[in-house]
Amino acid sequence: RADLRRALPFSVAWFTSASMASWDKALVLRLAGAELSGLYAVAYRFASFVALPMDSLVMAVTPRLFRHGLGGNDQGLMRYALASTLGFGVLACAVVWLFAPALPWLLGNDFLPSADLVKGIALMIPFYGVRQLGAHVLVTHGRRASRIGLDLCALALMSALAIALIPSRGISGAIAMIVAAEAFLCVTTWAVAIPAIRAARARDEGGA
């Protein structure tokens, strides 16, 4: 029972985070139809593929984040992790933007409209990477309930933006929806993560 109580918040946090990668496509399918939903999914997956090394970086640093959350002495960890994630996110955004015109050549002319969609979705990559790092900070620094709450707020915002933008603007509304949702989650996650980091640092200094 004790193990279940400890594991449940992690499981719920994983569920709400994974929902961010699925709910947007369900909304586009419902509000824009199967054809535009398919194009949106291709553009999103292409951007996600380029961002995979950034996900790996965040996962690799997570064990050290747990130690830091317990007050461990790990000078420079947050600074280096944040700079690396942001730098790679900007680079990945540029790569996706530059190689977007090659998408129809790779997948066929039916995906010609996806090239412009990929350019728009590329703007979410830096926000996505930085918020992923912030989300792991929340989990590893005892702020799991905060992460779950922020994910749920982002899902609600995504739904509201989809209803407001997609019927009138089509696929461009879908792009605005996902970029705005990631930007919101990035800012709010770090607004909670920064005090958690400072609290861990204070514990480390107090125990020194």
PDB file of C-alpha atoms in Angstrom:
ATOM      1  CA  ARG A   1       0.000   0.000   0.000  1.00  0.00           C
ATOM      2  CA  ALA A   2       2.817   2.397   0.782  1.00  0.00           C
ATOM      3  CA  ASP A   3       4.429   1.680  -2.585  1.00  0.00           C
ATOM      4  CA  LEU A   4       1.098   2.247  -4.331  1.00  0.00           C
ATOM      5  CA  ARG A   5       0.613   5.588  -2.597  1.00  0.00           C
ATOM      6  CA  ARG A   6       4.091   6.692  -3.638  1.00  0.00           C
ATOM      7  CA  ALA A   7       3.680   5.457  -7.214  1.00  0.00           C
ATOM      8  CA  LEU A   8       0.202   6.853  -7.873  1.00  0.00           C
ATOM      9  CA  PRO A   9       1.216  10.527  -8.255  1.00  0.00           C
ATOM     10  CA  PHE A  10       3.960   9.517 -10.695  1.00  0.00           C
ATOM     11  CA  SER A  11       1.473   7.467 -12.729  1.00  0.00           C
ATOM     12  CA  VAL A  12      -1.081  10.274 -12.849  1.00  0.00           C
ATOM     13  CA  ALA A  13       1.622  12.777 -13.848  1.00  0.00           C
ATOM     14  CA  TRP A  14       2.719  10.452 -16.653  1.00  0.00           C
ATOM     15  CA  PHE A  15      -0.901  10.087 -17.801  1.00  0.00           C
ATOM     16  CA  THR A  16      -1.618  13.819 -17.916  1.00  0.00           C
ATOM     17  CA  SER A  17       1.670  14.489 -19.694  1.00  0.00           C
ATOM     18  CA  ALA A  18       0.992  11.804 -22.311  1.00  0.00           C
ATOM     19  CA  SER A  19      -2.472  13.253 -22.835  1.00  0.00           C
ATOM     20  CA  MET A  20      -0.854  16.429 -24.154  1.00  0.00           C
ATOM     21  CA  ALA A  21       0.525  14.444 -27.096  1.00  0.00           C
ATOM     22  CA  SER A  22      -2.848  12.882 -27.999  1.00  0.00           C
ATOM     23  CA  TRP A  23      -5.653  15.265 -27.110  1.00  0.00           C
ATOM     24  CA  ASP A  24      -4.684  17.859 -29.716  1.00  0.00           C
ATOM     25  CA  LYS A  25      -5.031  15.311 -32.527  1.00  0.00           C
ATOM     26  CA  ALA A  26      -8.436  14.207 -31.261  1.00  0.00           C
ATOM     27  CA  LEU A  27      -9.562  17.841 -31.248  1.00  0.00           C
ATOM     28  CA  VAL A  28      -8.311  18.456 -34.790  1.00  0.00           C
ATOM     29  CA  LEU A  29     -10.029  15.289 -36.008  1.00  0.00           C
ATOM     30  CA  ARG A  30     -13.309  16.325 -34.391  1.00  0.00           C
ATOM     31  CA  LEU A  31     -13.248  19.953 -35.520  1.00  0.00           C
ATOM     32  CA  ALA A  32     -11.385  19.886 -38.838  1.00  0.00           C
ATOM     33  CA  GLY A  33     -12.038  16.436 -40.290  1.00  0.00           C
ATOM     34  CA  ALA A  34      -9.947  13.398 -41.124  1.00  0.00           C
ATOM     35  CA  GLU A  35      -7.916  14.878 -44.002  1.00  0.00           C
ATOM     36  CA  LEU A  36      -6.648  17.926 -42.137  1.00  0.00           C
ATOM     37  CA  SER A  37      -6.180  15.836 -39.017  1.00  0.00           C
ATOM     38  CA  GLY A  38      -3.919  13.474 -40.947  1.00  0.00           C
ATOM     39  CA  LEU A  39      -1.817  16.342 -42.279  1.00  0.00           C
ATOM     40  CA  TYR A  40      -1.565  17.841 -38.809  1.00  0.00           C
ATOM     41  CA  ALA A  41      -0.492  14.496 -37.333  1.00  0.00           C
ATOM     42  CA  VAL A  42       2.253  14.089 -39.930  1.00  0.00           C
ATOM     43  CA  ALA A  43       3.591  17.590 -39.251  1.00  0.00           C
ATOM     44  CA  TYR A  44       3.485  17.024 -35.483  1.00  0.00           C
ATOM     45  CA  ARG A  45       5.222  13.643 -35.675  1.00  0.00           C
ATOM     46  CA  PHE A  46       7.942  15.062 -37.908  1.00  0.00           C
ATOM     47  CA  ALA A  47       8.648  17.822 -35.376  1.00  0.00           C
ATOM     48  CA  SER A  48       8.532  15.301 -32.519  1.00  0.00           C
ATOM     49  CA  PHE A  49      11.040  13.063 -34.317  1.00  0.00           C
ATOM     50  CA  VAL A  50      13.544  15.894 -34.584  1.00  0.00           C
ATOM     51  CA  ALA A  51      13.001  16.708 -30.893  1.00  0.00           C
ATOM     52  CA  LEU A  52      13.783  13.153 -29.692  1.00  0.00           C
ATOM     53  CA  PRO A  53      17.389  13.928 -28.651  1.00  0.00           C
ATOM     54  CA  MET A  54      16.025  16.725 -26.470  1.00  0.00           C
ATOM     55  CA  ASP A  55      13.703  14.255 -24.742  1.00  0.00           C
ATOM     56  CA  SER A  56      16.664  11.934 -24.223  1.00  0.00           C
ATOM     57  CA  LEU A  57      18.660  14.751 -22.656  1.00  0.00           C
ATOM     58  CA  VAL A  58      15.883  15.502 -20.176  1.00  0.00           C
ATOM     59  CA  MET A  59      15.497  11.827 -19.263  1.00  0.00           C
ATOM     60  CA  ALA A  60      19.248  11.415 -18.837  1.00  0.00           C
ATOM     61  CA  VAL A  61      19.461  14.265 -16.327  1.00  0.00           C
ATOM     62  CA  THR A  62      16.414  13.115 -14.322  1.00  0.00           C
ATOM     63  CA  PRO A  63      18.348  10.970 -11.773  1.00  0.00           C
ATOM     64  CA  ARG A  64      20.475  14.005 -10.923  1.00  0.00           C
ATOM     65  CA  LEU A  65      17.303  16.082 -10.643  1.00  0.00           C
ATOM     66  CA  PHE A  66      16.022  13.679  -7.984  1.00  0.00           C
ATOM     67  CA  ARG A  67      19.245  14.142  -6.005  1.00  0.00           C
ATOM     68  CA  HIS A  68      18.977  17.893  -6.413  1.00  0.00           C
ATOM     69  CA  GLY A  69      15.364  17.805  -5.239  1.00  0.00           C
ATOM     70  CA  LEU A  70      16.487  16.146  -2.023  1.00  0.00           C
ATOM     71  CA  GLY A  71      18.931  18.956  -1.386  1.00  0.00           C
ATOM     72  CA  GLY A  72      21.933  17.372  -3.023  1.00  0.00           C
ATOM     73  CA  ASN A  73      24.936  19.527  -3.850  1.00  0.00           C
ATOM     74  CA  ASP A  74      24.878  19.658  -7.663  1.00  0.00           C
ATOM     75  CA  GLN A  75      26.156  23.070  -8.614  1.00  0.00           C
ATOM     76  CA  GLY A  76      25.298  24.279 -12.085  1.00  0.00           C
ATOM     77  CA  LEU A  77      22.952  21.399 -12.899  1.00  0.00           C
ATOM     78  CA  MET A  78      19.895  23.538 -13.606  1.00  0.00           C
ATOM     79  CA  ARG A  79      21.837  26.171 -15.499  1.00  0.00           C
ATOM     80  CA  TYR A  80      23.524  23.669 -17.788  1.00  0.00           C
ATOM     81  CA  ALA A  81      20.410  21.550 -18.297  1.00  0.00           C
ATOM     82  CA  LEU A  82      18.269  24.568 -19.136  1.00  0.00           C
ATOM     83  CA  ALA A  83      20.852  26.078 -21.476  1.00  0.00           C
ATOM     84  CA  SER A  84      21.340  22.741 -23.279  1.00  0.00           C
ATOM     85  CA  THR A  85      17.619  22.096 -23.645  1.00  0.00           C
ATOM     86  CA  LEU A  86      16.857  25.592 -24.869  1.00  0.00           C
ATOM     87  CA  GLY A  87      19.815  25.597 -27.249  1.00  0.00           C
ATOM     88  CA  PHE A  88      18.879  22.265 -28.767  1.00  0.00           C
ATOM     89  CA  GLY A  89      15.225  23.348 -29.004  1.00  0.00           C
ATOM     90  CA  VAL A  90      16.140  26.430 -31.017  1.00  0.00           C
ATOM     91  CA  LEU A  91      18.448  24.358 -33.223  1.00  0.00           C
ATOM     92  CA  ALA A  92      15.781  21.704 -33.771  1.00  0.00           C
ATOM     93  CA  CYS A  93      13.263  24.408 -34.655  1.00  0.00           C
ATOM     94  CA  ALA A  94      15.643  25.752 -37.301  1.00  0.00           C
ATOM     95  CA  VAL A  95      16.294  22.262 -38.690  1.00  0.00           C
ATOM     96  CA  VAL A  96      12.590  21.497 -38.977  1.00  0.00           C
ATOM     97  CA  TRP A  97      11.966  24.858 -40.615  1.00  0.00           C
ATOM     98  CA  LEU A  98      14.738  24.330 -43.187  1.00  0.00           C
ATOM     99  CA  PHE A  99      13.882  20.722 -44.038  1.00  0.00           C
ATOM    100  CA  ALA A 100      10.099  21.141 -44.111  1.00  0.00           C
ATOM    101  CA  PRO A 101      10.050  21.584 -47.935  1.00  0.00           C
ATOM    102  CA  ALA A 102      11.578  18.090 -48.269  1.00  0.00           C
ATOM    103  CA  LEU A 103       8.602  16.438 -46.572  1.00  0.00           C
ATOM    104  CA  PRO A 104       6.557  15.942 -49.791  1.00  0.00           C
ATOM    105  CA  TRP A 105       9.647  14.440 -51.427  1.00  0.00           C
ATOM    106  CA  LEU A 106       9.941  11.931 -48.576  1.00  0.00           C
ATOM    107  CA  LEU A 107       6.247  11.083 -48.151  1.00  0.00           C
ATOM    108  CA  GLY A 108       4.708  11.909 -51.540  1.00  0.00           C
ATOM    109  CA  ASN A 109       2.917  14.833 -53.123  1.00  0.00           C
ATOM    110  CA  ASP A 110      -0.228  14.131 -51.097  1.00  0.00           C
ATOM    111  CA  PHE A 111       1.657  15.601 -48.141  1.00  0.00           C
ATOM    112  CA  LEU A 112       2.567  18.823 -49.931  1.00  0.00           C
ATOM    113  CA  PRO A 113       0.373  20.927 -47.586  1.00  0.00           C
ATOM    114  CA  SER A 114       2.261  19.478 -44.608  1.00  0.00           C
ATOM    115  CA  ALA A 115       5.373  21.487 -45.472  1.00  0.00           C
ATOM    116  CA  ASP A 116       3.811  24.758 -44.348  1.00  0.00           C
ATOM    117  CA  LEU A 117       2.253  23.058 -41.322  1.00  0.00           C
ATOM    118  CA  VAL A 118       5.630  21.744 -40.211  1.00  0.00           C
ATOM    119  CA  LYS A 119       7.066  25.255 -40.302  1.00  0.00           C
ATOM    120  CA  GLY A 120       4.316  26.444 -37.982  1.00  0.00           C
ATOM    121  CA  ILE A 121       4.558  23.523 -35.584  1.00  0.00           C
ATOM    122  CA  ALA A 122       8.346  23.941 -35.451  1.00  0.00           C
ATOM    123  CA  LEU A 123       7.754  27.023 -33.303  1.00  0.00           C
ATOM    124  CA  MET A 124       6.509  24.824 -30.467  1.00  0.00           C
ATOM    125  CA  ILE A 125       9.748  22.801 -30.174  1.00  0.00           C
ATOM    126  CA  PRO A 126      11.721  25.177 -27.895  1.00  0.00           C
ATOM    127  CA  PHE A 127       8.656  25.624 -25.651  1.00  0.00           C
ATOM    128  CA  TYR A 128       8.137  21.859 -25.582  1.00  0.00           C
ATOM    129  CA  GLY A 129      11.712  21.073 -24.575  1.00  0.00           C
ATOM    130  CA  VAL A 130      11.946  23.682 -21.841  1.00  0.00           C
ATOM    131  CA  ARG A 131       8.564  22.720 -20.363  1.00  0.00           C
ATOM    132  CA  GLN A 132       9.573  19.037 -20.392  1.00  0.00           C
ATOM    133  CA  LEU A 133      12.632  19.891 -18.329  1.00  0.00           C
ATOM    134  CA  GLY A 134      10.492  22.012 -16.013  1.00  0.00           C
ATOM    135  CA  ALA A 135       7.947  19.214 -15.671  1.00  0.00           C
ATOM    136  CA  HIS A 136      10.696  16.800 -14.619  1.00  0.00           C
ATOM    137  CA  VAL A 137      11.904  19.368 -12.108  1.00  0.00           C
ATOM    138  CA  LEU A 138       8.421  19.451 -10.584  1.00  0.00           C
ATOM    139  CA  VAL A 139       8.252  15.656 -10.362  1.00  0.00           C
ATOM    140  CA  THR A 140      11.710  15.313  -8.849  1.00  0.00           C
ATOM    141  CA  HIS A 141      11.321  18.214  -6.416  1.00  0.00           C
ATOM    142  CA  GLY A 142       8.114  17.072  -4.739  1.00  0.00           C
ATOM    143  CA  ARG A 143       5.739  19.177  -6.844  1.00  0.00           C
ATOM    144  CA  ARG A 144       3.945  16.327  -8.596  1.00  0.00           C
ATOM    145  CA  ALA A 145       0.466  17.660  -7.775  1.00  0.00           C
ATOM    146  CA  SER A 146       1.457  21.003  -9.312  1.00  0.00           C
ATOM    147  CA  ARG A 147       2.565  19.299 -12.504  1.00  0.00           C
ATOM    148  CA  ILE A 148      -0.702  17.390 -12.769  1.00  0.00           C
ATOM    149  CA  GLY A 149      -2.707  20.564 -12.187  1.00  0.00           C
ATOM    150  CA  LEU A 150      -0.765  22.498 -14.807  1.00  0.00           C
ATOM    151  CA  ASP A 151      -1.177  19.698 -17.354  1.00  0.00           C
ATOM    152  CA  LEU A 152      -4.932  19.713 -16.775  1.00  0.00           C
ATOM    153  CA  CYS A 153      -5.038  23.495 -17.179  1.00  0.00           C
ATOM    154  CA  ALA A 154      -3.106  23.191 -20.447  1.00  0.00           C
ATOM    155  CA  LEU A 155      -5.531  20.544 -21.718  1.00  0.00           C
ATOM    156  CA  ALA A 156      -8.451  22.830 -20.877  1.00  0.00           C
ATOM    157  CA  LEU A 157      -6.750  25.757 -22.629  1.00  0.00           C
ATOM    158  CA  MET A 158      -6.039  23.569 -25.648  1.00  0.00           C
ATOM    159  CA  SER A 159      -9.698  22.565 -25.836  1.00  0.00           C
ATOM    160  CA  ALA A 160     -10.892  26.170 -25.582  1.00  0.00           C
ATOM    161  CA  LEU A 161      -8.460  27.350 -28.252  1.00  0.00           C
ATOM    162  CA  ALA A 162      -9.428  24.480 -30.539  1.00  0.00           C
ATOM    163  CA  ILE A 163     -13.128  25.311 -30.271  1.00  0.00           C
ATOM    164  CA  ALA A 164     -12.426  29.007 -30.837  1.00  0.00           C
ATOM    165  CA  LEU A 165      -9.869  28.769 -33.649  1.00  0.00           C
ATOM    166  CA  ILE A 166     -10.145  25.562 -35.664  1.00  0.00           C
ATOM    167  CA  PRO A 167     -13.701  25.957 -37.059  1.00  0.00           C
ATOM    168  CA  SER A 168     -12.911  29.445 -38.370  1.00  0.00           C
ATOM    169  CA  ARG A 169      -9.215  29.176 -39.252  1.00  0.00           C
ATOM    170  CA  GLY A 170      -8.808  25.506 -40.043  1.00  0.00           C
ATOM    171  CA  ILE A 171      -5.351  24.010 -39.761  1.00  0.00           C
ATOM    172  CA  SER A 172      -3.707  27.351 -38.964  1.00  0.00           C
ATOM    173  CA  GLY A 173      -5.964  27.493 -35.915  1.00  0.00           C
ATOM    174  CA  ALA A 174      -4.703  24.052 -34.904  1.00  0.00           C
ATOM    175  CA  ILE A 175      -1.107  25.259 -35.112  1.00  0.00           C
ATOM    176  CA  ALA A 176      -1.929  28.337 -33.034  1.00  0.00           C
ATOM    177  CA  MET A 177      -3.624  26.026 -30.522  1.00  0.00           C
ATOM    178  CA  ILE A 178      -0.635  23.747 -29.951  1.00  0.00           C
ATOM    179  CA  VAL A 179       1.990  26.522 -29.943  1.00  0.00           C
ATOM    180  CA  ALA A 180      -0.029  28.608 -27.468  1.00  0.00           C
ATOM    181  CA  ALA A 181      -0.678  25.597 -25.217  1.00  0.00           C
ATOM    182  CA  GLU A 182       3.021  24.660 -25.115  1.00  0.00           C
ATOM    183  CA  ALA A 183       4.033  28.272 -24.458  1.00  0.00           C
ATOM    184  CA  PHE A 184       1.514  28.519 -21.612  1.00  0.00           C
ATOM    185  CA  LEU A 185       2.709  25.272 -20.073  1.00  0.00           C
ATOM    186  CA  CYS A 186       6.361  26.272 -20.430  1.00  0.00           C
ATOM    187  CA  VAL A 187       5.889  29.585 -18.609  1.00  0.00           C
ATOM    188  CA  THR A 188       3.619  28.299 -15.855  1.00  0.00           C
ATOM    189  CA  THR A 189       5.712  25.183 -15.222  1.00  0.00           C
ATOM    190  CA  TRP A 190       8.850  27.216 -14.627  1.00  0.00           C
ATOM    191  CA  ALA A 191       6.924  29.710 -12.518  1.00  0.00           C
ATOM    192  CA  VAL A 192       6.400  26.801 -10.099  1.00  0.00           C
ATOM    193  CA  ALA A 193       9.739  25.067 -10.732  1.00  0.00           C
ATOM    194  CA  ILE A 194      11.949  28.036  -9.855  1.00  0.00           C
ATOM    195  CA  PRO A 195      10.692  28.285  -6.218  1.00  0.00           C
ATOM    196  CA  ALA A 196      11.105  24.494  -5.916  1.00  0.00           C
ATOM    197  CA  ILE A 197      14.715  24.733  -7.084  1.00  0.00           C
ATOM    198  CA  ARG A 198      15.407  27.558  -4.635  1.00  0.00           C
ATOM    199  CA  ALA A 199      13.883  25.549  -1.803  1.00  0.00           C
ATOM    200  CA  ALA A 200      16.137  22.566  -2.624  1.00  0.00           C
ATOM    201  CA  ARG A 201      19.150  24.858  -2.699  1.00  0.00           C
ATOM    202  CA  ALA A 202      18.180  26.314   0.666  1.00  0.00           C
ATOM    203  CA  ARG A 203      17.923  22.825   2.146  1.00  0.00           C
ATOM    204  CA  ASP A 204      21.363  21.993   0.826  1.00  0.00           C
ATOM    205  CA  GLU A 205      22.867  25.165   2.277  1.00  0.00           C
ATOM    206  CA  GLY A 206      21.073  24.607   5.573  1.00  0.00           C
ATOM    207  CA  GLY A 207      22.453  21.098   5.867  1.00  0.00           C
ATOM    208  CA  ALA A 208      25.994  22.121   4.930  1.00  0.00           C
TER     209      ALA A 208
END
